[in-house]
XYZ file of C-alpha atoms in Angstrom:
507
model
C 20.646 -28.649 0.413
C 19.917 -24.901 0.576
C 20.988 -23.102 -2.587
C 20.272 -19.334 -0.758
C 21.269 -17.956 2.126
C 21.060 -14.565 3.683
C 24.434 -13.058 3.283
C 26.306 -11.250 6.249
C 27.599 -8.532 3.722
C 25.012 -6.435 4.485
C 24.986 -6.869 8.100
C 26.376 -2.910 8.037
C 23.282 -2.274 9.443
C 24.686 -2.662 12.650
C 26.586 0.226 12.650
C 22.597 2.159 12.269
C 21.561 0.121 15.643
C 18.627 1.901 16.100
C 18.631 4.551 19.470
C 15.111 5.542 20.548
C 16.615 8.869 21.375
C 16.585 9.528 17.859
C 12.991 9.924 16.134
C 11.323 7.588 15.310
C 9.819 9.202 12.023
C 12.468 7.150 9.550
C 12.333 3.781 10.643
C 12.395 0.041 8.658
C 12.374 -3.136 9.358
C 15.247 -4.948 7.818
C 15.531 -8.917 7.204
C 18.134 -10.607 9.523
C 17.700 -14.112 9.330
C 14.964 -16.905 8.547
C 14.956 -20.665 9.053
C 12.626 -23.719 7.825
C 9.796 -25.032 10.045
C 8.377 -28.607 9.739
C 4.682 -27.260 10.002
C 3.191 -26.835 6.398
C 2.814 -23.163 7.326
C 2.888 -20.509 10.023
C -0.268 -19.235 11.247
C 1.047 -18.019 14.718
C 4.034 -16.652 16.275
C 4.287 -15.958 20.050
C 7.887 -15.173 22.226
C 8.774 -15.567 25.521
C 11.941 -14.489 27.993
C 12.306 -16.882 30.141
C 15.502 -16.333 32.909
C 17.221 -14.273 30.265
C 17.048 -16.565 27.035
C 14.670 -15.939 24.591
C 12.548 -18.192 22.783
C 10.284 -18.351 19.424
C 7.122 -20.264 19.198
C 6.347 -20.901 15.666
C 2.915 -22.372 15.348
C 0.863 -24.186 12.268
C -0.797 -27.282 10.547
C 0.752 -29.980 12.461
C 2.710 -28.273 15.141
C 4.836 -25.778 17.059
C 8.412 -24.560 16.254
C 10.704 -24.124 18.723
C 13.690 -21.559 18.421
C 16.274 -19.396 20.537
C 16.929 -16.047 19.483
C 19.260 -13.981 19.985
C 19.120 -9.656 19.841
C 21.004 -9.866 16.144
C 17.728 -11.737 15.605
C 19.012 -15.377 14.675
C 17.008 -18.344 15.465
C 18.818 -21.159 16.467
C 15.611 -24.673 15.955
C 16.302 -26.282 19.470
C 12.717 -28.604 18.951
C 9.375 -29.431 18.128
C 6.280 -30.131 19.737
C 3.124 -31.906 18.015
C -0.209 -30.767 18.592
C -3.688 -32.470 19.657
C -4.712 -34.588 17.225
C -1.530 -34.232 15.293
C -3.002 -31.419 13.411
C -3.962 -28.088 14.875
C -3.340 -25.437 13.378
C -1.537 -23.542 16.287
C -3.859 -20.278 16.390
C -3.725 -17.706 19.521
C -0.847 -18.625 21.474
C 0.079 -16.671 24.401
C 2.775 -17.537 27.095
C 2.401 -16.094 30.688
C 3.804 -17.445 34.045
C 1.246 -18.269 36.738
C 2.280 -18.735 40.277
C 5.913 -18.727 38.978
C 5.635 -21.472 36.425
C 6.017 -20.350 32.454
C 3.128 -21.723 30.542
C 1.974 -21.305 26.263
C -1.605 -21.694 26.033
C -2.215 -22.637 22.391
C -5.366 -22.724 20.607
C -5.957 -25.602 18.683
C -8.298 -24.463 15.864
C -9.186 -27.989 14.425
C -8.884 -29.890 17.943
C -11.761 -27.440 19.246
C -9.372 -27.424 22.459
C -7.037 -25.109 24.342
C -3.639 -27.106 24.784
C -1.868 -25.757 27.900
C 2.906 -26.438 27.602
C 4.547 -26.183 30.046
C 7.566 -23.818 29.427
C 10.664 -25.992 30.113
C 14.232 -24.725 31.038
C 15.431 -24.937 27.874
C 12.036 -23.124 25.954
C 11.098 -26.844 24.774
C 7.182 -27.657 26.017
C 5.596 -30.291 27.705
C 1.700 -30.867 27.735
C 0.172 -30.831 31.021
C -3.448 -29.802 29.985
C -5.958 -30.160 27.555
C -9.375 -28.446 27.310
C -11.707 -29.225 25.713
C -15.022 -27.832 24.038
C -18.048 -28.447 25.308
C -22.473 -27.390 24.659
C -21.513 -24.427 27.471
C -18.452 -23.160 26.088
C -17.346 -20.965 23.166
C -13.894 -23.380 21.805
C -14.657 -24.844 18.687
C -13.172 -23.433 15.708
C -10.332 -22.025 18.542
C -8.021 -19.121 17.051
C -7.763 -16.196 19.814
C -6.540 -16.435 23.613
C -5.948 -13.351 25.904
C -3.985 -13.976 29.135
C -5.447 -11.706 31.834
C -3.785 -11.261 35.196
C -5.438 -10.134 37.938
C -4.503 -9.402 41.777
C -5.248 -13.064 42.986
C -5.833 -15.047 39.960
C -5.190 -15.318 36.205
C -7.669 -15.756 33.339
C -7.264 -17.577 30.157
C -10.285 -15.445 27.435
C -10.871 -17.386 24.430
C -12.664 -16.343 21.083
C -14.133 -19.025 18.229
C -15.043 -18.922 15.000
C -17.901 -20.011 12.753
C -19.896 -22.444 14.236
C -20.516 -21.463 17.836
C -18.952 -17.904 18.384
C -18.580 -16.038 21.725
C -16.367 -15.556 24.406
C -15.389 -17.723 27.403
C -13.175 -17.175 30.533
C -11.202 -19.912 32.386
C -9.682 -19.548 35.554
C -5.738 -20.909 35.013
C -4.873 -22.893 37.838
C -1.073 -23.033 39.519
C -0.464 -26.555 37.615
C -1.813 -25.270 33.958
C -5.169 -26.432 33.544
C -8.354 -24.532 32.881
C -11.511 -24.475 34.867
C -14.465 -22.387 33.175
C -15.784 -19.531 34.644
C -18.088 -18.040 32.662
C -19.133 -18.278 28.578
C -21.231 -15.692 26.760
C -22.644 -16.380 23.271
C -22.650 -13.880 20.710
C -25.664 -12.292 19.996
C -27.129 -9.280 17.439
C -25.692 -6.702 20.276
C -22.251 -7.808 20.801
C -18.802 -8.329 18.015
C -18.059 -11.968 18.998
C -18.559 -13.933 15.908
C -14.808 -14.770 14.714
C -12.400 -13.455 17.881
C -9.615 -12.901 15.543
C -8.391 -9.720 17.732
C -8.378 -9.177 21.938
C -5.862 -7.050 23.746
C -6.382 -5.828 27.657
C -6.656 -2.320 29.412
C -5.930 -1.750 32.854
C -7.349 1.754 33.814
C -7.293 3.258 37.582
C -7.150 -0.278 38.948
C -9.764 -1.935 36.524
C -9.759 -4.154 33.582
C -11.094 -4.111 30.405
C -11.451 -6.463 27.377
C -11.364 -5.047 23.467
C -12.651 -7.952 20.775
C -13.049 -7.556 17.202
C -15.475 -9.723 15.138
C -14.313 -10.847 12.001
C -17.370 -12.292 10.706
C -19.871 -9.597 12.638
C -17.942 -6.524 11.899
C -17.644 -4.442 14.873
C -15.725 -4.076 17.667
C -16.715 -4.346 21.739
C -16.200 -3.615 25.508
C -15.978 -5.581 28.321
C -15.200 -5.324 32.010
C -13.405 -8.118 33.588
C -13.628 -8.793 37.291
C -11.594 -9.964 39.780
C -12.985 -13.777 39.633
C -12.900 -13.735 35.996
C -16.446 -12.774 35.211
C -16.970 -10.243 32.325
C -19.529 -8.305 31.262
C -20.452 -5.787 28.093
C -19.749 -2.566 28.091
C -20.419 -0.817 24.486
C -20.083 -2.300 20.846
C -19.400 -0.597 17.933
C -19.926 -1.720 14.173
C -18.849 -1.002 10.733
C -20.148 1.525 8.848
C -19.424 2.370 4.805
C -18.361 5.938 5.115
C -15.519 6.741 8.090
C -15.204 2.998 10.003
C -13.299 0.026 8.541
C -14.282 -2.706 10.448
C -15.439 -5.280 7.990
C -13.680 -8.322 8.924
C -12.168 -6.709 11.672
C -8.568 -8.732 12.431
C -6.057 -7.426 14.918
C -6.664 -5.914 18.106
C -3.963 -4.109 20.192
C -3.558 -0.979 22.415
C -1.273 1.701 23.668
C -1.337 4.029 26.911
C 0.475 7.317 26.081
C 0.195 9.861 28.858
C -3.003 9.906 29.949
C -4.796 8.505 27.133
C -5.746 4.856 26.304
C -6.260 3.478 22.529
C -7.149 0.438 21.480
C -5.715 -0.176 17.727
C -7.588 -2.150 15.384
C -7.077 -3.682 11.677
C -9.062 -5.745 9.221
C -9.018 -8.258 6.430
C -12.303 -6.574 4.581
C -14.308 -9.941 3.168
C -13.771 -8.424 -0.310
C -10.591 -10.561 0.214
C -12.280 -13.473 0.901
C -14.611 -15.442 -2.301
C -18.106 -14.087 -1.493
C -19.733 -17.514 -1.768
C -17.142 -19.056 1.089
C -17.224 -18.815 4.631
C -18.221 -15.359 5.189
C -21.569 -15.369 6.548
C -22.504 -11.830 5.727
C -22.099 -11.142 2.301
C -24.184 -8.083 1.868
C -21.248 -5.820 2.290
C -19.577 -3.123 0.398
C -15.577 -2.286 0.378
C -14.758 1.532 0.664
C -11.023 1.052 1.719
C -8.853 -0.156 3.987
C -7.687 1.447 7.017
C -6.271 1.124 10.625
C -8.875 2.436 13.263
C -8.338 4.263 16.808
C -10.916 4.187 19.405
C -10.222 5.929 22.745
C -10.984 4.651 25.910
C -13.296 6.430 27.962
C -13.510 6.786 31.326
C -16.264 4.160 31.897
C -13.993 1.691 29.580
C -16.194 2.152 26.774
C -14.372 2.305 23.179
C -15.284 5.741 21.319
C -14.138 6.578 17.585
C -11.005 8.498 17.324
C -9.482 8.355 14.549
C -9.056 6.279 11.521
C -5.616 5.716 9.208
C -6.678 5.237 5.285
C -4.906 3.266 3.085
C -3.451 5.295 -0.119
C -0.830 4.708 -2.409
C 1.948 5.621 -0.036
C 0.971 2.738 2.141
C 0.636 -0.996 2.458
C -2.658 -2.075 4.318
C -4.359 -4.149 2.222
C -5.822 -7.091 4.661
C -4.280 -6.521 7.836
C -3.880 -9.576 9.844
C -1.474 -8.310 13.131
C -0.464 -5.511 14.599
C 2.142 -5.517 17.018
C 3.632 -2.518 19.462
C 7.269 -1.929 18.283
C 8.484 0.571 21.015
C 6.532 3.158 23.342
C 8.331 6.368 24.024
C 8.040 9.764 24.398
C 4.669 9.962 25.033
C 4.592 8.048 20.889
C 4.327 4.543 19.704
C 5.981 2.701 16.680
C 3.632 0.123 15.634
C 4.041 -3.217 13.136
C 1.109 -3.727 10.574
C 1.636 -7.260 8.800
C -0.534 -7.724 5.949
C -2.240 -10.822 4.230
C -2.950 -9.072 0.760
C -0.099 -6.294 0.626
C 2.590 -8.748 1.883
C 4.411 -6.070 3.694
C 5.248 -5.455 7.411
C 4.158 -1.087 7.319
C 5.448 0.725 10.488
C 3.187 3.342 11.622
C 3.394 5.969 14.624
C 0.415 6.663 17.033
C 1.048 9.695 18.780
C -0.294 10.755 22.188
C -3.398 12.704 20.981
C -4.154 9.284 19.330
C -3.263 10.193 15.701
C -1.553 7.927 13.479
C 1.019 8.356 10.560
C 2.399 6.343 8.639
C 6.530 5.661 8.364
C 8.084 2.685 6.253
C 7.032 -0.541 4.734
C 9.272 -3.385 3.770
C 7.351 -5.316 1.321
C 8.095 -9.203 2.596
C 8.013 -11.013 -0.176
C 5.049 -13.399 1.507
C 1.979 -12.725 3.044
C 1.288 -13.047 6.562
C -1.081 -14.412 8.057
C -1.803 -13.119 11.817
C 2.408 -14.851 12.154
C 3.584 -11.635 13.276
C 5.422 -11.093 16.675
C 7.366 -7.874 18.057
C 9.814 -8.771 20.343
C 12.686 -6.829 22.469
C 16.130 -7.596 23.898
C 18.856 -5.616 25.392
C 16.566 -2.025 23.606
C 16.891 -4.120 20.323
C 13.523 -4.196 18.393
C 12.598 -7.249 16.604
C 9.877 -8.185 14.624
C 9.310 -12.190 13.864
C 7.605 -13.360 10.893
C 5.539 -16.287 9.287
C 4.025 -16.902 5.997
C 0.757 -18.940 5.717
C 2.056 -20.092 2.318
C 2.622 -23.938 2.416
C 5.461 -24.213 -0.006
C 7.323 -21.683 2.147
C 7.758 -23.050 5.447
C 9.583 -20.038 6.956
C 9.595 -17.857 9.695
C 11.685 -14.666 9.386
C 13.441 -12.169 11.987
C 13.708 -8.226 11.301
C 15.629 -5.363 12.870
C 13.909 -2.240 13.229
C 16.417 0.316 11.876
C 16.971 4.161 11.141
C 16.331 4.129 7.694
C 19.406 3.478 5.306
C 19.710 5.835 2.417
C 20.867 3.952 -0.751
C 20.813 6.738 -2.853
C 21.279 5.355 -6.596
C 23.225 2.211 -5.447
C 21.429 -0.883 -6.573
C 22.283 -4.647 -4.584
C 24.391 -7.524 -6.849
C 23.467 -10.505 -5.177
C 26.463 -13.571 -6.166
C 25.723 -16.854 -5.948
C 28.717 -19.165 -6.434
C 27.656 -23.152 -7.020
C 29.176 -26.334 -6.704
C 27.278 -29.002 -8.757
C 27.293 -32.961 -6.646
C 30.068 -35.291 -8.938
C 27.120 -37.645 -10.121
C 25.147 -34.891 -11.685
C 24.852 -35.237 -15.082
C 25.736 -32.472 -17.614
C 21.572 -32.914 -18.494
C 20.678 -32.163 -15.070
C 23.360 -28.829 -14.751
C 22.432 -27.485 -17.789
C 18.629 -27.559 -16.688
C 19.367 -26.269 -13.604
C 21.389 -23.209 -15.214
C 18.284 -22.752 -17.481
C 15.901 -22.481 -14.914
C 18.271 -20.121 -12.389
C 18.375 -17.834 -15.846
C 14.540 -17.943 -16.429
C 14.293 -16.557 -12.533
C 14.032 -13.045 -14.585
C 11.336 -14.117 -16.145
C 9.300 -15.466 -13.194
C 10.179 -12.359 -10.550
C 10.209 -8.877 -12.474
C 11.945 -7.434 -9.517
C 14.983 -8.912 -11.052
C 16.569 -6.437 -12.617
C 19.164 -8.298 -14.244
C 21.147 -11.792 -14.467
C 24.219 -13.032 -15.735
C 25.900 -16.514 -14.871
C 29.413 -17.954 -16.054
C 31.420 -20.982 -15.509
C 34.686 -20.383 -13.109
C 37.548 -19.623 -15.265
C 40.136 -18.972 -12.504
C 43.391 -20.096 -12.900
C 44.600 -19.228 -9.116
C 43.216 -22.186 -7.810
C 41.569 -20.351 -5.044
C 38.196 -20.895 -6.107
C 37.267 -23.476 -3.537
C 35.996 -26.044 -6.067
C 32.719 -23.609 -7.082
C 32.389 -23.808 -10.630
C 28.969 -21.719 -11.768
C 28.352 -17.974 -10.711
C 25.463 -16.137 -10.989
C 24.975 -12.528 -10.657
C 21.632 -10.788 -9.907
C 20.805 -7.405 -9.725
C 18.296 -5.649 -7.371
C 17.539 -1.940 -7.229
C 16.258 -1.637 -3.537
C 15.445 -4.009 -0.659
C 11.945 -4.959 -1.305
C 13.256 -6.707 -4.684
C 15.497 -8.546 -2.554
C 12.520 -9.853 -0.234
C 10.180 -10.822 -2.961
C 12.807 -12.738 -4.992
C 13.608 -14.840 -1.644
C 10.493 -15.656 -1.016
C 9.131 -15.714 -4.154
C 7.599 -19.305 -5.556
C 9.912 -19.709 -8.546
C 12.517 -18.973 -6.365
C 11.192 -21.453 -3.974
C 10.902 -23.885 -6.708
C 14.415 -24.088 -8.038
C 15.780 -24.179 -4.553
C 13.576 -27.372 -4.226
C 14.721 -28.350 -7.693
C 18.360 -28.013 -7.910
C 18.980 -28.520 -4.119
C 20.353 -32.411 -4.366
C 22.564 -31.936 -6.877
C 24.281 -28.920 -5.122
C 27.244 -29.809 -3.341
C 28.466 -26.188 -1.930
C 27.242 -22.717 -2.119
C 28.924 -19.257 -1.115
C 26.274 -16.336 -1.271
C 27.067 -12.569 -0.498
C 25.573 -9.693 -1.662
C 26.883 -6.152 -1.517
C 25.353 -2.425 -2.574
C 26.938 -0.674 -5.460
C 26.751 2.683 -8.041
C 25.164 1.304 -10.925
């Protein structure tokens, strides 16, 4: 049993329920809910509305997580699905309705194959296709898809990695399944070794394609036509004085006004050991940073304007970035990091500048798991960790900022130990809750007591412990955390009850 749970005494937030009429210049995402998933991690998160319920799509080694959410962003688990192979991972997924059937297109990274779901009534899945790689396509090593919708048809664009990178087009048909259209390798021109990052442009009726290549560094263009064909526009690659492209990660883009950007991160391969996969590994690390290119009038990406990493921010080995919110002619975007395990909210504005706003340091890293999401003008962010003892996925509000002032958080949790365990077996477990301060330095403080109520209103609980945190990013890391993780595993069957609630105080 669960020792920790997310307490509802701070759920005051509600009363900040963010208005977009407001700016957006003091924003931060703040932790709703999270729940367990059976896949040893969580590489990928996609969502999906489907006839007004909304639906989570947790993906990793093994399988795919199913869960409703609602716009207070709880998950509700309603299933599972099992992947190709029974391994996966889940990489790329992307959920789209052709010919008015709901579809998930997942990549599965160890299968080499695309796995096509159907989208059922009640979010579950059910397999209807599966593609596989083959000598004239670019699948193995699967980890990016890009749905692209056209006026007659819809396209399914898939990057690899490693062995045989490049870029491939399939036609989706009304029933799910893929028929290839067109494949192009990678080569010393184009960025198509290790598709990590695509997003689409449609500009005065035409279509364009943005990839990033992790392992080639660089960025390129492509026009897509109306039967699915693609071809190169320009390509643009890392330098060591004003780009940060090395390893370049997430791809997304904005329209503001009249303007089109195209948003890009990276993990830089100083992040990565130089002996492992990285092919290239004559490189040199000058920073991180989140680059804009703007989109010309041919489609071509051109160098706008690039976002530094400093002390102030948290962009160490960006892995996603997600849109928040467009309005106003200005954009709140979501930057989940691998190495800074933080979600940082920046703000492109419409002459394509960016600045950044809050960070809520997680507590976990993330590993391209992160997924904006909107319902009813609520902005949610979903979250996965790629950390195999963690097993979570995590749902944020994006709020006004709260001002604490000097108040510091007392989070109480109140224990019931199981009849058969032994005094042994409490006493440990009271030895290693107290050594928590030890493990996490966020901790500020803990004391603990044994119940010595005489009103009798005490519900049975008999051990209270008292922690003290002095903002909300000590409360993240200590959830997550591995010690924390740990005792929770430890203690957990000889628990019999547990009441947590936490609540803001003057010191």
């Amino acid at each position: 049993m669960k020792i920790i749970k997310i307490s509802v005494a701070f759920i005051s937030l509600l009363i900040f329920q963010i208005s977009w009429s407001q700016s957006t210049d003091d924003v931060m995402p703040y932790l709703q809910d999270f729940k367990s998933v059976s896949a040893n991690n969580t590489v990928t998160i996609t969502s999906y509305e489907k006839e007004g319920a909304h639906y989570v799509y947790a993906g990793g080694f093994g399988g795919i997580d199913i869960f409703s959410l609602d716009k207070e962003g709880k998950l509700m688990p309603i299933g599972t699905q099992e992947l190709y192979k029974q391994e996966g991972p889940a990489r790329g997924m992307v959920a789209g309705s052709i010919k008015g059937t709901d579809f998930l297109f997942v990549a599965n990274k160890y299968g080499n194959a695309i796995e096509t779901f159907k989208i059922l009534d009640n979010g579950t899945l059910e397999q209807v296709s599966l593609t596989k790689d083959t000598d004239k396509t670019h699948l193995g090593i699967a980890i990016t898809l890009q749905l692209v919708h056209m006026q007659q048809s819809s396209y399914l664009f898939i990057g690899g990695l490693e062995e045989t990178p490049g870029l491939s087009s399939f036609k989706i048909q009304p029933d799910g399944k893929l028929t290839h259209v067109q494949s192009m390798a990678d080569n010393d021109k184009i960025f198509t070794d290790g598709i990590i990052g695509m997003y689409t442009h449609k500009i005065k009726g035409k279509t364009f394609l943005y990839t990033g290549g992790f392992q080639d560094n660089g960025v390129s263009s492509f026009r897509v036509y109306e039967n699915g064909s693609f071809k190169n526009i320009n390509n643009i690659g890392d330098n060591t004085t004003d780009r940060y492209l090395t390893g370049a990660y997430p791809v997304t883009g904005v329209n503001l006004g009249e303007n089109y950007y195209v948003i890009v991160g990276h993990r830089h391969h100083k992040y990565y050991e130089r002996n492992g996969f990285i092919k290239n590994t004559d490189f040199v690390y000058h920073g991180d940073g989140v680059s804009v290119f703007k989109i010309n009038k041919k489609g071509a990406l051109v160098p706008h304007f690039v976002l530094k990493d400093d002390v102030n921010t948290k962009l160490q080995g960006q892995t996603r970035i997600e849109v928040v919110s467009i309005k106003d002619k200005e954009a709140v975007l979501a930057v989940g990091t691998r190495d800074d395990a933080s979600i940082q909210l920046i703000k492109l504005d419409e002459n394509g500048t960016l600045k950044p706003l809050n960070y809520l340091e997680t507590g976990f890293s993330i590993y391209y798991g992160l997924r904006s999401h909107q319902i009813e003008g609520v902005n949610l962010l979903i979250a996965g960790s790629n950390r195999f003892d963690l097993k979570k996925v995590a749902t944020y509000k994006v709020l006004p900022k709260i001002d604490r002032g000097e108040k510091v958080l007392r989070h109480i949790v109140n224990l019931k130990y199981k009849e058969e365990a032994s005094k042994a077996q409490i006493d440990e477990a009271v030895t290693v809750f107290e050594n928590l301060k030890n493990e996490i330095p966020e901790i500020e403080k803990i004391e603990w007591g044994v119940n010595d109520s005489k009103e009798g209103a005490s519900k049975g609980l008999t051990h209270t412990f008292i922690l003290t945190f002095k903002d909300d990013h000590a409360r993240e890391i200590y959830l997550f955390h591995e010690a924390h993780i740990a005792l929770v595993n430890k203690i957990g069957p000889i628990i019999a009850d547990v009441l947590v609630m936490d609540y803001w105080t003057e010191e």
